Amino acid sequence: MTPSPASRFGGFAAGHFVVTALCAPLIFLMPGLLTLAATPLRALLLMAVFYLPAGWIVAALRGWRRPSPKMGLKAVLYPALFAWGWAFGG
């Protein structure tokens, strides 16, 4: 099945909420984990460690095929723009 960008965005949102729900308690229970993301490079690495598997799981559960390069760019760019808008615009 070839999903639309809106469907992929919904999948991103679902995966994001699951990752947040799993990781938020860890931050409160083990405050030392915040020091792992002390630099931008480490934060990027931690995001990759959590979000890539979440994305693979969502794609597998929804039966999505690998996107074309153009669709893959949209699948990454749209959620990133939305997240940045949310973070910087409030």
Coordinates of N, CA, C and O in Angstrom, one line a residue:
M1 N 0.8 -1.2 0.0 CA 0.0 0.0 0.0 C 0.9 1.2 0.0 O 1.9 1.3 0.7
T2 N 0.5 2.2 -0.8 CA 1.3 3.5 -0.8 C 0.5 4.5 -0.1 O -0.6 5.0 -0.5
P3 N 1.0 4.9 1.1 CA 0.2 5.9 1.9 C 0.4 7.3 1.5 O 1.4 7.6 0.8
S4 N -0.6 8.1 1.8 CA -0.5 9.5 1.5 C 0.4 10.2 2.5 O 0.7 9.7 3.5
P5 N 0.9 11.4 2.2 CA 1.7 12.2 3.2 C 0.9 12.4 4.4 O 1.5 12.4 5.5
A6 N -0.4 12.6 4.3 CA -1.2 12.8 5.5 C -1.2 11.5 6.4 O -1.2 11.6 7.6
S7 N -1.3 10.4 5.8 CA -1.3 9.1 6.5 C 0.1 8.9 7.2 O 0.1 8.5 8.3
R8 N 1.1 9.2 6.5 CA 2.5 9.1 7.1 C 2.6 10.1 8.2 O 3.2 9.8 9.2
F9 N 2.1 11.3 8.1 CA 2.1 12.2 9.2 C 1.4 11.7 10.4 O 1.8 11.9 11.5
G10 N 0.2 11.1 10.2 CA -0.5 10.5 11.3 C 0.2 9.4 11.9 O 0.2 9.2 13.1
G11 N 0.9 8.6 11.1 CA 1.8 7.5 11.7 C 2.9 8.1 12.5 O 3.3 7.6 13.5
F12 N 3.5 9.2 12.0 CA 4.6 9.9 12.8 C 4.0 10.3 14.1 O 4.6 10.1 15.2
A13 N 2.8 10.9 14.1 CA 2.2 11.4 15.3 C 2.0 10.3 16.3 O 2.3 10.4 17.5
A14 N 1.5 9.2 15.8 CA 1.2 8.0 16.7 C 2.5 7.5 17.3 O 2.6 7.2 18.5
G15 N 3.5 7.3 16.4 CA 4.8 6.9 16.9 C 5.4 7.8 17.9 O 6.0 7.4 18.9
H16 N 5.3 9.1 17.7 CA 5.8 10.1 18.6 C 5.1 10.0 20.0 O 5.8 10.1 21.0
F17 N 3.8 9.9 20.0 CA 3.1 9.8 21.3 C 3.6 8.5 22.0 O 3.7 8.5 23.3
V18 N 3.8 7.4 21.3 CA 4.2 6.2 22.0 C 5.6 6.4 22.5 O 5.9 6.0 23.7
V19 N 6.5 6.9 21.8 CA 7.9 7.2 22.2 C 7.9 8.1 23.5 O 8.6 7.8 24.5
T20 N 7.1 9.1 23.4 CA 7.0 10.1 24.5 C 6.4 9.4 25.8 O 6.9 9.5 26.9
A21 N 5.4 8.6 25.6 CA 4.8 7.9 26.7 C 5.7 6.9 27.3 O 5.7 6.7 28.5
L22 N 6.6 6.3 26.5 CA 7.6 5.3 27.1 C 8.8 6.0 27.7 O 9.3 5.5 28.7
C23 N 9.2 7.1 27.1 CA 10.4 7.8 27.6 C 10.2 8.8 28.7 O 11.1 9.0 29.6
A24 N 9.1 9.4 28.8 CA 8.8 10.5 29.8 C 9.0 9.9 31.2 O 9.6 10.5 32.1
P25 N 8.4 8.7 31.5 CA 8.6 8.2 32.9 C 10.1 8.0 33.2 O 10.5 8.1 34.4
L26 N 10.8 7.6 32.2 CA 12.3 7.3 32.5 C 13.0 8.6 32.9 O 13.9 8.5 33.7
I27 N 12.6 9.7 32.3 CA 13.3 11.0 32.7 C 13.0 11.3 34.1 O 13.8 11.8 34.8
F28 N 11.7 11.1 34.6 CA 11.4 11.4 36.0 C 12.0 10.4 36.9 O 12.3 10.8 38.1
L29 N 12.1 9.1 36.5 CA 12.6 8.1 37.4 C 14.1 8.1 37.5 O 14.7 7.8 38.5
M30 N 14.8 8.5 36.4 CA 16.2 8.5 36.3 C 16.7 9.9 35.7 O 17.0 9.9 34.5
P31 N 16.8 10.9 36.5 CA 17.1 12.2 36.0 C 18.5 12.3 35.3 O 18.8 13.1 34.5
G32 N 19.4 11.3 35.6 CA 20.7 11.3 35.0 C 20.6 11.0 33.5 O 21.6 11.3 32.8
L33 N 19.5 10.5 33.0 CA 19.4 10.3 31.6 C 19.4 11.6 30.8 O 19.8 11.6 29.6
L34 N 19.0 12.7 31.4 CA 19.1 14.0 30.6 C 20.5 14.4 30.3 O 20.7 15.0 29.3
T35 N 21.5 13.9 31.0 CA 22.9 14.2 30.7 C 23.3 13.5 29.5 O 24.3 13.9 28.8
L36 N 22.6 12.4 29.1 CA 23.0 11.7 27.8 C 22.8 12.6 26.6 O 23.5 12.5 25.6
A37 N 21.8 13.5 26.7 CA 21.5 14.4 25.6 C 22.1 15.8 25.8 O 21.5 16.8 25.4
A38 N 23.2 15.9 26.4 CA 23.8 17.2 26.8 C 24.3 18.0 25.6 O 24.4 19.2 25.6
T39 N 24.6 17.3 24.4 CA 25.1 18.0 23.3 C 24.1 17.8 22.1 O 23.4 16.8 22.1
P40 N 24.0 18.7 21.1 CA 23.1 18.5 20.0 C 23.4 17.1 19.3 O 22.4 16.5 18.8
L41 N 24.6 16.7 19.1 CA 24.9 15.5 18.5 C 24.4 14.3 19.2 O 23.8 13.4 18.7
R42 N 24.5 14.3 20.5 CA 24.0 13.2 21.4 C 22.5 13.2 21.3 O 21.9 12.1 21.3
A43 N 21.9 14.4 21.3 CA 20.4 14.5 21.2 C 19.9 13.9 19.9 O 19.0 13.1 19.9
L44 N 20.6 14.2 18.8 CA 20.3 13.7 17.5 C 20.4 12.1 17.5 O 19.6 11.4 17.0
L45 N 21.5 11.6 18.1 CA 21.7 10.2 18.2 C 20.6 9.5 19.0 O 20.1 8.5 18.5
L46 N 20.2 10.1 20.1 CA 19.1 9.5 20.9 C 17.8 9.5 20.1 O 17.0 8.6 20.2
M47 N 17.6 10.6 19.4 CA 16.3 10.7 18.6 C 16.3 9.5 17.6 O 15.3 8.9 17.3
A48 N 17.5 9.3 16.9 CA 17.6 8.3 15.9 C 17.3 6.9 16.6 O 16.6 6.1 16.0
V49 N 17.9 6.7 17.7 CA 17.8 5.4 18.4 C 16.3 5.1 18.8 O 15.9 4.0 18.7
F50 N 15.5 6.2 19.1 CA 14.1 5.9 19.5 C 13.2 6.1 18.3 O 12.2 5.3 18.2
Y51 N 13.4 7.1 17.4 CA 12.4 7.3 16.4 C 12.5 6.4 15.2 O 11.5 6.1 14.6
L52 N 13.7 6.0 14.8 CA 13.8 5.1 13.7 C 13.1 3.7 14.0 O 12.3 3.3 13.1
P53 N 13.3 3.1 15.1 CA 12.6 1.8 15.3 C 11.1 2.1 15.4 O 10.2 1.3 15.0
A54 N 10.7 3.2 16.0 CA 9.2 3.6 16.1 C 8.6 3.7 14.7 O 7.5 3.2 14.4
G55 N 9.4 4.4 13.8 CA 8.9 4.5 12.4 C 8.8 3.2 11.7 O 7.8 2.9 11.0
W56 N 9.8 2.3 11.9 CA 9.7 1.0 11.3 C 8.6 0.2 11.8 O 7.9 -0.5 11.0
I57 N 8.3 0.3 13.1 CA 7.2 -0.5 13.7 C 5.9 0.0 13.1 O 5.0 -0.8 12.7
V58 N 5.7 1.3 13.1 CA 4.4 1.9 12.6 C 4.3 1.5 11.1 O 3.2 1.1 10.7
A59 N 5.3 1.6 10.3 CA 5.2 1.2 8.9 C 4.9 -0.2 8.7 O 4.1 -0.6 7.8
A60 N 5.5 -1.1 9.5 CA 5.2 -2.5 9.4 C 3.7 -2.8 9.8 O 3.1 -3.6 9.2
L61 N 3.3 -2.2 10.9 CA 1.9 -2.4 11.4 C 0.9 -1.9 10.4 O -0.2 -2.5 10.2
R62 N 1.2 -0.9 9.6 CA 0.3 -0.3 8.6 C 0.5 -0.9 7.2 O -0.3 -0.6 6.3
G63 N 1.5 -1.8 7.1 CA 1.7 -2.4 5.8 C 2.2 -1.5 4.7 O 1.9 -1.7 3.5
W64 N 3.0 -0.5 5.1 CA 3.5 0.5 4.1 C 4.7 -0.1 3.4 O 5.6 -0.7 4.0
R65 N 4.8 0.2 2.1 CA 6.1 -0.1 1.4 C 7.1 1.0 1.6 O 6.7 2.1 2.0
R66 N 8.3 0.8 1.2 CA 9.3 1.8 1.2 C 9.0 2.9 0.3 O 8.6 2.7 -0.8
P67 N 9.1 4.2 0.8 CA 8.6 5.3 -0.1 C 9.7 5.6 -1.1 O 10.9 5.3 -1.0
S68 N 9.2 6.3 -2.2 CA 10.1 6.9 -3.2 C 11.0 8.0 -2.5 O 10.6 8.5 -1.4
P69 N 12.1 8.4 -3.1 CA 12.9 9.4 -2.5 C 12.1 10.7 -2.2 O 12.2 11.3 -1.2
K70 N 11.2 11.1 -3.2 CA 10.4 12.3 -3.1 C 9.4 12.1 -1.9 O 9.3 13.0 -1.1
M71 N 8.7 11.0 -1.8 CA 7.8 10.8 -0.8 C 8.5 10.6 0.6 O 7.9 11.1 1.6
G72 N 9.6 10.0 0.6 CA 10.4 9.9 1.8 C 10.8 11.3 2.4 O 10.8 11.5 3.6
L73 N 11.2 12.2 1.5 CA 11.6 13.5 1.9 C 10.3 14.2 2.5 O 10.5 14.8 3.5
K74 N 9.2 14.1 1.9 CA 8.0 14.7 2.4 C 7.6 14.0 3.8 O 7.2 14.7 4.7
A75 N 7.8 12.7 3.9 CA 7.5 12.0 5.1 C 8.3 12.5 6.3 O 7.9 12.5 7.4
V76 N 9.5 13.0 6.0 CA 10.4 13.5 7.0 C 10.2 15.0 7.2 O 10.2 15.5 8.3
L77 N 10.1 15.7 6.1 CA 10.1 17.1 6.1 C 8.8 17.7 6.8 O 8.8 18.6 7.6
Y78 N 7.6 17.1 6.4 CA 6.4 17.7 7.0 C 6.3 17.5 8.5 O 6.0 18.5 9.1
P79 N 6.6 16.4 9.1 CA 6.5 16.3 10.5 C 7.6 17.2 11.2 O 7.3 17.8 12.2
A80 N 8.8 17.3 10.5 CA 9.8 18.2 11.1 C 9.4 19.6 11.1 O 9.5 20.3 12.1
L81 N 8.8 20.1 10.0 CA 8.3 21.5 9.9 C 7.2 21.7 11.0 O 7.2 22.8 11.6
F82 N 6.3 20.8 11.1 CA 5.2 20.9 12.1 C 5.8 21.0 13.5 O 5.4 21.8 14.3
A83 N 6.8 20.1 13.8 CA 7.4 20.1 15.1 C 8.1 21.4 15.4 O 8.0 21.9 16.5
W84 N 8.9 21.8 14.4 CA 9.6 23.1 14.6 C 8.7 24.3 14.8 O 8.9 25.1 15.6
G85 N 7.6 24.3 14.0 CA 6.6 25.3 14.2 C 5.9 25.3 15.6 O 5.7 26.3 16.2
W86 N 5.7 24.1 16.0 CA 5.1 23.9 17.4 C 6.1 24.3 18.4 O 5.7 25.0 19.4
A87 N 7.3 24.0 18.3 CA 8.3 24.3 19.3 C 8.6 25.8 19.3 O 8.7 26.4 20.4
F88 N 8.8 26.4 18.2 CA 9.2 27.8 18.2 C 8.0 28.7 18.2 O 8.1 29.9 18.6
G89 N 6.9 28.3 17.7 CA 5.7 29.2 17.6 C 4.8 29.0 18.8 O 3.9 29.9 19.1
G90 N 4.9 27.9 19.5 CA 4.1 27.7 20.7 C 2.7 27.2 20.3 O 1.8 27.2 20.9

